[in-house]
CSV table of C-alpha atoms in Angstrom, one decimal:
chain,number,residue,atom,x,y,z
A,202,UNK,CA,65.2,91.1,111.7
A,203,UNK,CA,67.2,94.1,110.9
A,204,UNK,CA,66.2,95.3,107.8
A,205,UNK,CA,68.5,97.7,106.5
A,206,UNK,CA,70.7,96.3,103.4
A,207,UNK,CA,74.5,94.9,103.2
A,208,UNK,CA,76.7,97.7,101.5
A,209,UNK,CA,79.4,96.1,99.3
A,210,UNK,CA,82.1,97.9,97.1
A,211,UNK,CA,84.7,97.4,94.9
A,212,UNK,CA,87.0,99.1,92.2
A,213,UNK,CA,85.2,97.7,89.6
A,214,UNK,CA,82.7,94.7,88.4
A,215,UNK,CA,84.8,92.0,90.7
A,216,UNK,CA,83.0,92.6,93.6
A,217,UNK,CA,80.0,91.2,92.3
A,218,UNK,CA,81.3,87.7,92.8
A,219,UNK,CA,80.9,88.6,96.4
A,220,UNK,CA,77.7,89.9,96.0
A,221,UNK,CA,76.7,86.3,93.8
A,222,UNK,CA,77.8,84.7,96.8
A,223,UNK,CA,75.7,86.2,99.5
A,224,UNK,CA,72.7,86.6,97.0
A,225,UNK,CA,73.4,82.3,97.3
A,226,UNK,CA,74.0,82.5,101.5
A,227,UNK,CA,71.5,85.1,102.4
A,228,UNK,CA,68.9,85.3,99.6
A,229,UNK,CA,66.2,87.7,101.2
A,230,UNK,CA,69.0,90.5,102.2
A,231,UNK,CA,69.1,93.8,100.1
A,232,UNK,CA,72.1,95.2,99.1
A,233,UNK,CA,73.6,97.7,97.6
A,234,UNK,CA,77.0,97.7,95.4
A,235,UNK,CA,79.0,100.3,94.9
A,236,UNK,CA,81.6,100.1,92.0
A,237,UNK,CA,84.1,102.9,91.8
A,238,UNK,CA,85.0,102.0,88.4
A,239,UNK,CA,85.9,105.9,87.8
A,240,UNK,CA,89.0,105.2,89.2
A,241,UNK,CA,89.5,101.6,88.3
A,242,UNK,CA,92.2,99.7,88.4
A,243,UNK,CA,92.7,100.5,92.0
A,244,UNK,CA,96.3,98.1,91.5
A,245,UNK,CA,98.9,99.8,90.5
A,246,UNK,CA,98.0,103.8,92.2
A,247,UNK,CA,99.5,105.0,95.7
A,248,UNK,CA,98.9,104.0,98.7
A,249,UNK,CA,97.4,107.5,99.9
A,250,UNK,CA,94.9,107.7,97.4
A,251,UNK,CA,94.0,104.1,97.6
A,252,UNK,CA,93.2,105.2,100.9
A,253,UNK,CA,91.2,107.9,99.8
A,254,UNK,CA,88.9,106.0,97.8
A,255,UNK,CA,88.4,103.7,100.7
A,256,UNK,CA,87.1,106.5,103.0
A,257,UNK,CA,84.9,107.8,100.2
A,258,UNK,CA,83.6,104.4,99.6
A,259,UNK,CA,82.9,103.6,102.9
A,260,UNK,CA,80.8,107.0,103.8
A,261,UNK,CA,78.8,105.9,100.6
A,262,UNK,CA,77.6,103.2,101.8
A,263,UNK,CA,77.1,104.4,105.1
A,264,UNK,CA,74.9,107.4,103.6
A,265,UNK,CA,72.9,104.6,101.9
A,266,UNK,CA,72.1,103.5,105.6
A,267,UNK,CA,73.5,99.7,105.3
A,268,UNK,CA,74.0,97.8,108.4
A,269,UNK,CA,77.7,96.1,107.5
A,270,UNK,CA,80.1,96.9,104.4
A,271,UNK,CA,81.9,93.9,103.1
A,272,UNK,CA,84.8,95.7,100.9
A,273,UNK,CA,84.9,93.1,98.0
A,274,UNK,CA,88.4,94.3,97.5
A,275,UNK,CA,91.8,92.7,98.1
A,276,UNK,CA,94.2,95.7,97.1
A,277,UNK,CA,91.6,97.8,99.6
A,278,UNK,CA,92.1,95.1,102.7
A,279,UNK,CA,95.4,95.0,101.9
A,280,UNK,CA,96.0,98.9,102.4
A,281,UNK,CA,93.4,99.6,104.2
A,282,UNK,CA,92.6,97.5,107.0
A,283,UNK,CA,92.5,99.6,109.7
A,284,UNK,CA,90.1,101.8,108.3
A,285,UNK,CA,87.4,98.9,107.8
A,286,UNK,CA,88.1,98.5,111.4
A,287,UNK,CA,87.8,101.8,112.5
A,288,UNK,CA,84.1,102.2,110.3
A,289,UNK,CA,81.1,103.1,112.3
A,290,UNK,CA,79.3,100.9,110.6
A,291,UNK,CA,80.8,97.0,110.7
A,292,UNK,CA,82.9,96.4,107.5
A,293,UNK,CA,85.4,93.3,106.7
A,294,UNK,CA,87.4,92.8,103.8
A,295,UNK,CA,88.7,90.0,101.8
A,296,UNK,CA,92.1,89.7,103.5
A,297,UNK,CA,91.0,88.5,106.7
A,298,UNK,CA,88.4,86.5,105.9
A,299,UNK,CA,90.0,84.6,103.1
A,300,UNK,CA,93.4,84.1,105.8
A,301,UNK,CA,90.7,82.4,108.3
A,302,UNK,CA,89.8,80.3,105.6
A,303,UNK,CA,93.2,79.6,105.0
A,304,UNK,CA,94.2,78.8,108.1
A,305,UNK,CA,91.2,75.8,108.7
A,306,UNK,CA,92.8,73.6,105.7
A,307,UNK,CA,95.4,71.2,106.9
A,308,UNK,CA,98.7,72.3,106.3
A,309,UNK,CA,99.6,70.9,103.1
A,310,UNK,CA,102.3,72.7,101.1
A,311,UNK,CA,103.4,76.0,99.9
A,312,UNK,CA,100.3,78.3,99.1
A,313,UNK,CA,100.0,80.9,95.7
A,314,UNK,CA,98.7,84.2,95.8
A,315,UNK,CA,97.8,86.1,93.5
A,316,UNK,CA,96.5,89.3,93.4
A,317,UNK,CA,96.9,92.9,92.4
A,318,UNK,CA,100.3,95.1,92.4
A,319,UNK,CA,99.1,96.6,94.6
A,320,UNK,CA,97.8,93.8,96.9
A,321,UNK,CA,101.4,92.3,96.7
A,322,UNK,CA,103.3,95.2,97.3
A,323,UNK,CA,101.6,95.7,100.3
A,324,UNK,CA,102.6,92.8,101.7
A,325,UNK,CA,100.0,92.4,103.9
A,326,UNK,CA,97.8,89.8,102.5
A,327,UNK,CA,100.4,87.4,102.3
A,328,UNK,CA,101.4,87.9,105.8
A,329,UNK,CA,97.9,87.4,107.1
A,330,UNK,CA,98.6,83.8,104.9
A,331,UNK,CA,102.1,83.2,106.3
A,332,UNK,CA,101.3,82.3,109.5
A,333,UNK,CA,101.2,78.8,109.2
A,334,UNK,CA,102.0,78.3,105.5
A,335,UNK,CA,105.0,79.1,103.4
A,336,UNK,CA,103.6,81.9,100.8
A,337,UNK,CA,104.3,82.5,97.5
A,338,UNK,CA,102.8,85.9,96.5
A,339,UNK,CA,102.5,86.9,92.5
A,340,UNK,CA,101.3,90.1,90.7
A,341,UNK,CA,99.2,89.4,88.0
A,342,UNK,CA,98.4,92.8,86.6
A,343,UNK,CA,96.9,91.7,83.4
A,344,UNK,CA,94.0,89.7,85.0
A,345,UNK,CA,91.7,92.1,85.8
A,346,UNK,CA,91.6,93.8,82.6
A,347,UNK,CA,91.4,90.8,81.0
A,348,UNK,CA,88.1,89.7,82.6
A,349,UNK,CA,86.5,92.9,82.5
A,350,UNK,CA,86.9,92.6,78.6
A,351,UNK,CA,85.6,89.4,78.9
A,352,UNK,CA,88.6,87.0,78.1
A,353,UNK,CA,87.2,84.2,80.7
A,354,UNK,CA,86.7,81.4,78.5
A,355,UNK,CA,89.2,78.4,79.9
A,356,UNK,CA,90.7,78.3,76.2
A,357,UNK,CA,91.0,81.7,75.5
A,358,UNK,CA,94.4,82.6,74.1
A,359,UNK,CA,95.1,85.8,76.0
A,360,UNK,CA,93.7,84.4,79.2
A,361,UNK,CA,96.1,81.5,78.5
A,362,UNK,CA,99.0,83.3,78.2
A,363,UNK,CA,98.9,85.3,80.8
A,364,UNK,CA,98.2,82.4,82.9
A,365,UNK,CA,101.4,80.7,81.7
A,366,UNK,CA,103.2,83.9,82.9
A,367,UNK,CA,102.3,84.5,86.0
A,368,UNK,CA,101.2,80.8,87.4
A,369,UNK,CA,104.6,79.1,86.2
A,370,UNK,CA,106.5,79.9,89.0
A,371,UNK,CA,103.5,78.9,91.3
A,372,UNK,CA,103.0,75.7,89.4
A,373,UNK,CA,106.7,74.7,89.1
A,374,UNK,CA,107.3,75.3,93.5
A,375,UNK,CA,104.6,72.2,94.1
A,376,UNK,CA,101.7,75.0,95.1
A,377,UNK,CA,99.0,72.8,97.0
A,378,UNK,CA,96.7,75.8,97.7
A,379,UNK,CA,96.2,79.0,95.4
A,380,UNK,CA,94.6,82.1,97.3
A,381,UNK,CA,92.5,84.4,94.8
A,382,UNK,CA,93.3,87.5,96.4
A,383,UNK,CA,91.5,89.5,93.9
A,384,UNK,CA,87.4,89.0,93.3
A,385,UNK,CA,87.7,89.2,89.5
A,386,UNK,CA,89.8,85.7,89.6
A,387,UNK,CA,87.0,84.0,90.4
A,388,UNK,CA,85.5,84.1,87.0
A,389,UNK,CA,89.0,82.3,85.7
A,390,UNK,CA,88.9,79.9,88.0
A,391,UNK,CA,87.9,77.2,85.7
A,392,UNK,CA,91.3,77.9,83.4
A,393,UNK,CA,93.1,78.3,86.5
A,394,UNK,CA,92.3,74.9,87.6
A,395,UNK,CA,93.1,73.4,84.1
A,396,UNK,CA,96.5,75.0,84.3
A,397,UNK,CA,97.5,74.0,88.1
A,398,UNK,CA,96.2,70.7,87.9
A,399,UNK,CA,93.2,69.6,90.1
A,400,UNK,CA,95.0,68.6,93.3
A,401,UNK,CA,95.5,72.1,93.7
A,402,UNK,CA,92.7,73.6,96.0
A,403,UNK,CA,91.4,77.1,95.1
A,404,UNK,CA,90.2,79.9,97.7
A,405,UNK,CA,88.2,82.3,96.2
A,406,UNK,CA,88.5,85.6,98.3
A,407,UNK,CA,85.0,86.6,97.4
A,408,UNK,CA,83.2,83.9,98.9
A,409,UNK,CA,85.3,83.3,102.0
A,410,UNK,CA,84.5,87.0,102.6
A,411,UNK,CA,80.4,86.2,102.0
A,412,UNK,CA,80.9,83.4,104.5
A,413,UNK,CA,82.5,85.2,107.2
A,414,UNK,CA,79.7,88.0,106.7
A,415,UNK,CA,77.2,85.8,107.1
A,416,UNK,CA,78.7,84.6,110.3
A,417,UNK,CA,78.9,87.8,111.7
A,418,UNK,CA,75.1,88.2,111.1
A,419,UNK,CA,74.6,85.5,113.0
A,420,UNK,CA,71.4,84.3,111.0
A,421,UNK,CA,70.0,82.2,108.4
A,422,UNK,CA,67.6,84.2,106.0
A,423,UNK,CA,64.0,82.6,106.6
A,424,UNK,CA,62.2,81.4,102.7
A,425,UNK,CA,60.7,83.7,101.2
A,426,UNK,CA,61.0,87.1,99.0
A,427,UNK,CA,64.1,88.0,97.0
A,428,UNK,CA,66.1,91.0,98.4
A,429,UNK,CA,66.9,93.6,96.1
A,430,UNK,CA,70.0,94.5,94.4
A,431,UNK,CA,70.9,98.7,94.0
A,432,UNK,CA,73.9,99.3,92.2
A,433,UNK,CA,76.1,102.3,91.5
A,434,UNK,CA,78.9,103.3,89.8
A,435,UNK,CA,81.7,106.2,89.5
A,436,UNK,CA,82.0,104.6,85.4
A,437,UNK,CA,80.0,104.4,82.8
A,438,UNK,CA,76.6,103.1,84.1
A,439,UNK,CA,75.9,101.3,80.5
A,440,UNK,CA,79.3,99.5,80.5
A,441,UNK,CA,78.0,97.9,84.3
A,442,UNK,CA,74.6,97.1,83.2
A,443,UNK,CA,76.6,94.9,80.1
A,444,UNK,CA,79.4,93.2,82.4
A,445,UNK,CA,77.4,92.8,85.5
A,446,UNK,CA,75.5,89.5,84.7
A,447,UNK,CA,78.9,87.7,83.7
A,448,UNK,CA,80.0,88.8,87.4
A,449,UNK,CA,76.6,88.0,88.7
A,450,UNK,CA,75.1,85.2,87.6
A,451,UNK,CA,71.9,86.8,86.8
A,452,UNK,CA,70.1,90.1,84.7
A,453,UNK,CA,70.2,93.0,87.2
A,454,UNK,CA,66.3,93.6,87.8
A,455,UNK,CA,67.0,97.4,88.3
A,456,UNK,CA,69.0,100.3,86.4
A,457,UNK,CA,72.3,101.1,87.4
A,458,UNK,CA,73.1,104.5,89.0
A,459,UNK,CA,75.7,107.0,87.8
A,460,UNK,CA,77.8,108.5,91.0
A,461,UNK,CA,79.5,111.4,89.4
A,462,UNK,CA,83.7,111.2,90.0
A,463,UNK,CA,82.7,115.2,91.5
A,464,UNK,CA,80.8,113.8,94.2
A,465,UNK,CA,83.3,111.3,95.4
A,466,UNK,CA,86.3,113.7,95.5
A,467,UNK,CA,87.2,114.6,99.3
């Protein structure tokens, strides 16, 4: 068994979903999570310095002597793709993973995705969608900040509203599939489900990127101890240790570390 830890990363808290997920798949692996909420929201900056961050997240993680990267990040797999592919160590990213899983439902309909300005702009994610299914991509800037303030509650107002914005035009084309292209969504998927209706079937990016992961492992994690969780952050290492258990699931059993924004500048 090779016992090195997974590296994950993220902009922000979001990622953590991914990390809930393969805490569930793979519960004796240790991994560490690295959230460059410095420069959070990744959505709406350039493509260059997107791509900046990436490399810089990426060496992170490979400093910290991980055997795979999962970059919990759709606007990241969506400009970046080729430099997860071109990592020394083995990386994937959400936008790949989550088209797979995409592409093994029946064709059913016209499929929603929503993501970051950034994700959509690209137009990359929903072309790794398209290939079989008509697409239907939507920006939904306000999301992120809303969950990271903690407007996930299926009647909050706010939430609400900007669900009603952004899903209308989803809602009203006869969507039979909605593609969360960005790992914060998965904490609103319960209000998203009210809103759409349940016929509509939800793909959380997060966790199709934990499957795939797992596959590429290529084992099952045997009973026994729990693997640890290290996580650090470019932000505000209090604000983390406050939001993380909404993202996780669970306390965080060890302090978070501060990454200065100094050290991560190339």
């Amino acid at each position: 068994m090779d016992a090195r830890p997974i590296g994950v990363f993220d902009s922000g808290f979001g990622g953590l979903t991914a990390v809930r997920a393969l805490r569930a798949l793979l519960p004796e692996e240790d991994i560490v999570f690295f959230a460059d909420a410095g420069h959070a929201p990744y959505g709406g900056r350039p493509i260059e310095e997107l791509r900046r961050f990436s490399v810089n997240n990426l060496s992170f993680l490979t400093a910290h002597g991980v055997k795979a990267i999962l970059a919990a990040c759709g606007t990241v797999s969506s400009v970046a793709p080729d430099l997860l592919a071109a990592s020394e160590i083995p990386a994937i990213g959400v936008l790949n993973a989550t088209a797979e899983a995409l592409h093994r439902l029946p064709d059913t309909g016209p499929v929603g995705l929503i993501a970051t300005e950034a994700t959509i702009r690209s137009g990359r994610f929903a072309a790794a969608l398209a290939c079989e299914h008509e697409v239907i991509p939507v920006a939904c800037p306000l999301f992120a900040p809303l969950v990271e303030q903690g407007h996930t509650r299926r009647d909050d107002p706010q939430l609400l509203a900007a669900i009603d914005s952004y899903l209308r035009p989803l809602r009203d084309a006869g969507i039979r599939t909605l593609v969360l292209g960005c790992t914060h969504y998965g904490l609103i998927d319960d209000a998203l489900r009210d809103y759409l209706g349940a016929d509509v079937a939800i793909l959380e990016a997060s966790r199709c990127a934990a499957e795939q992961l797992c596959e590429q492992l290529d084992r099952k994690a045997p009973s026994g101890k729990r693997g640890t969780l290290r996580c650090y952050t470019t932000g505000e290492s209090a604000v983390f240790a406050h939001y993380a258990p909404l993202f996780l699931g669970e306390d965080l059993q060890q302090p978070v570390t501060p990454v200065p924004l100094t050290e991560r500048e190339n």
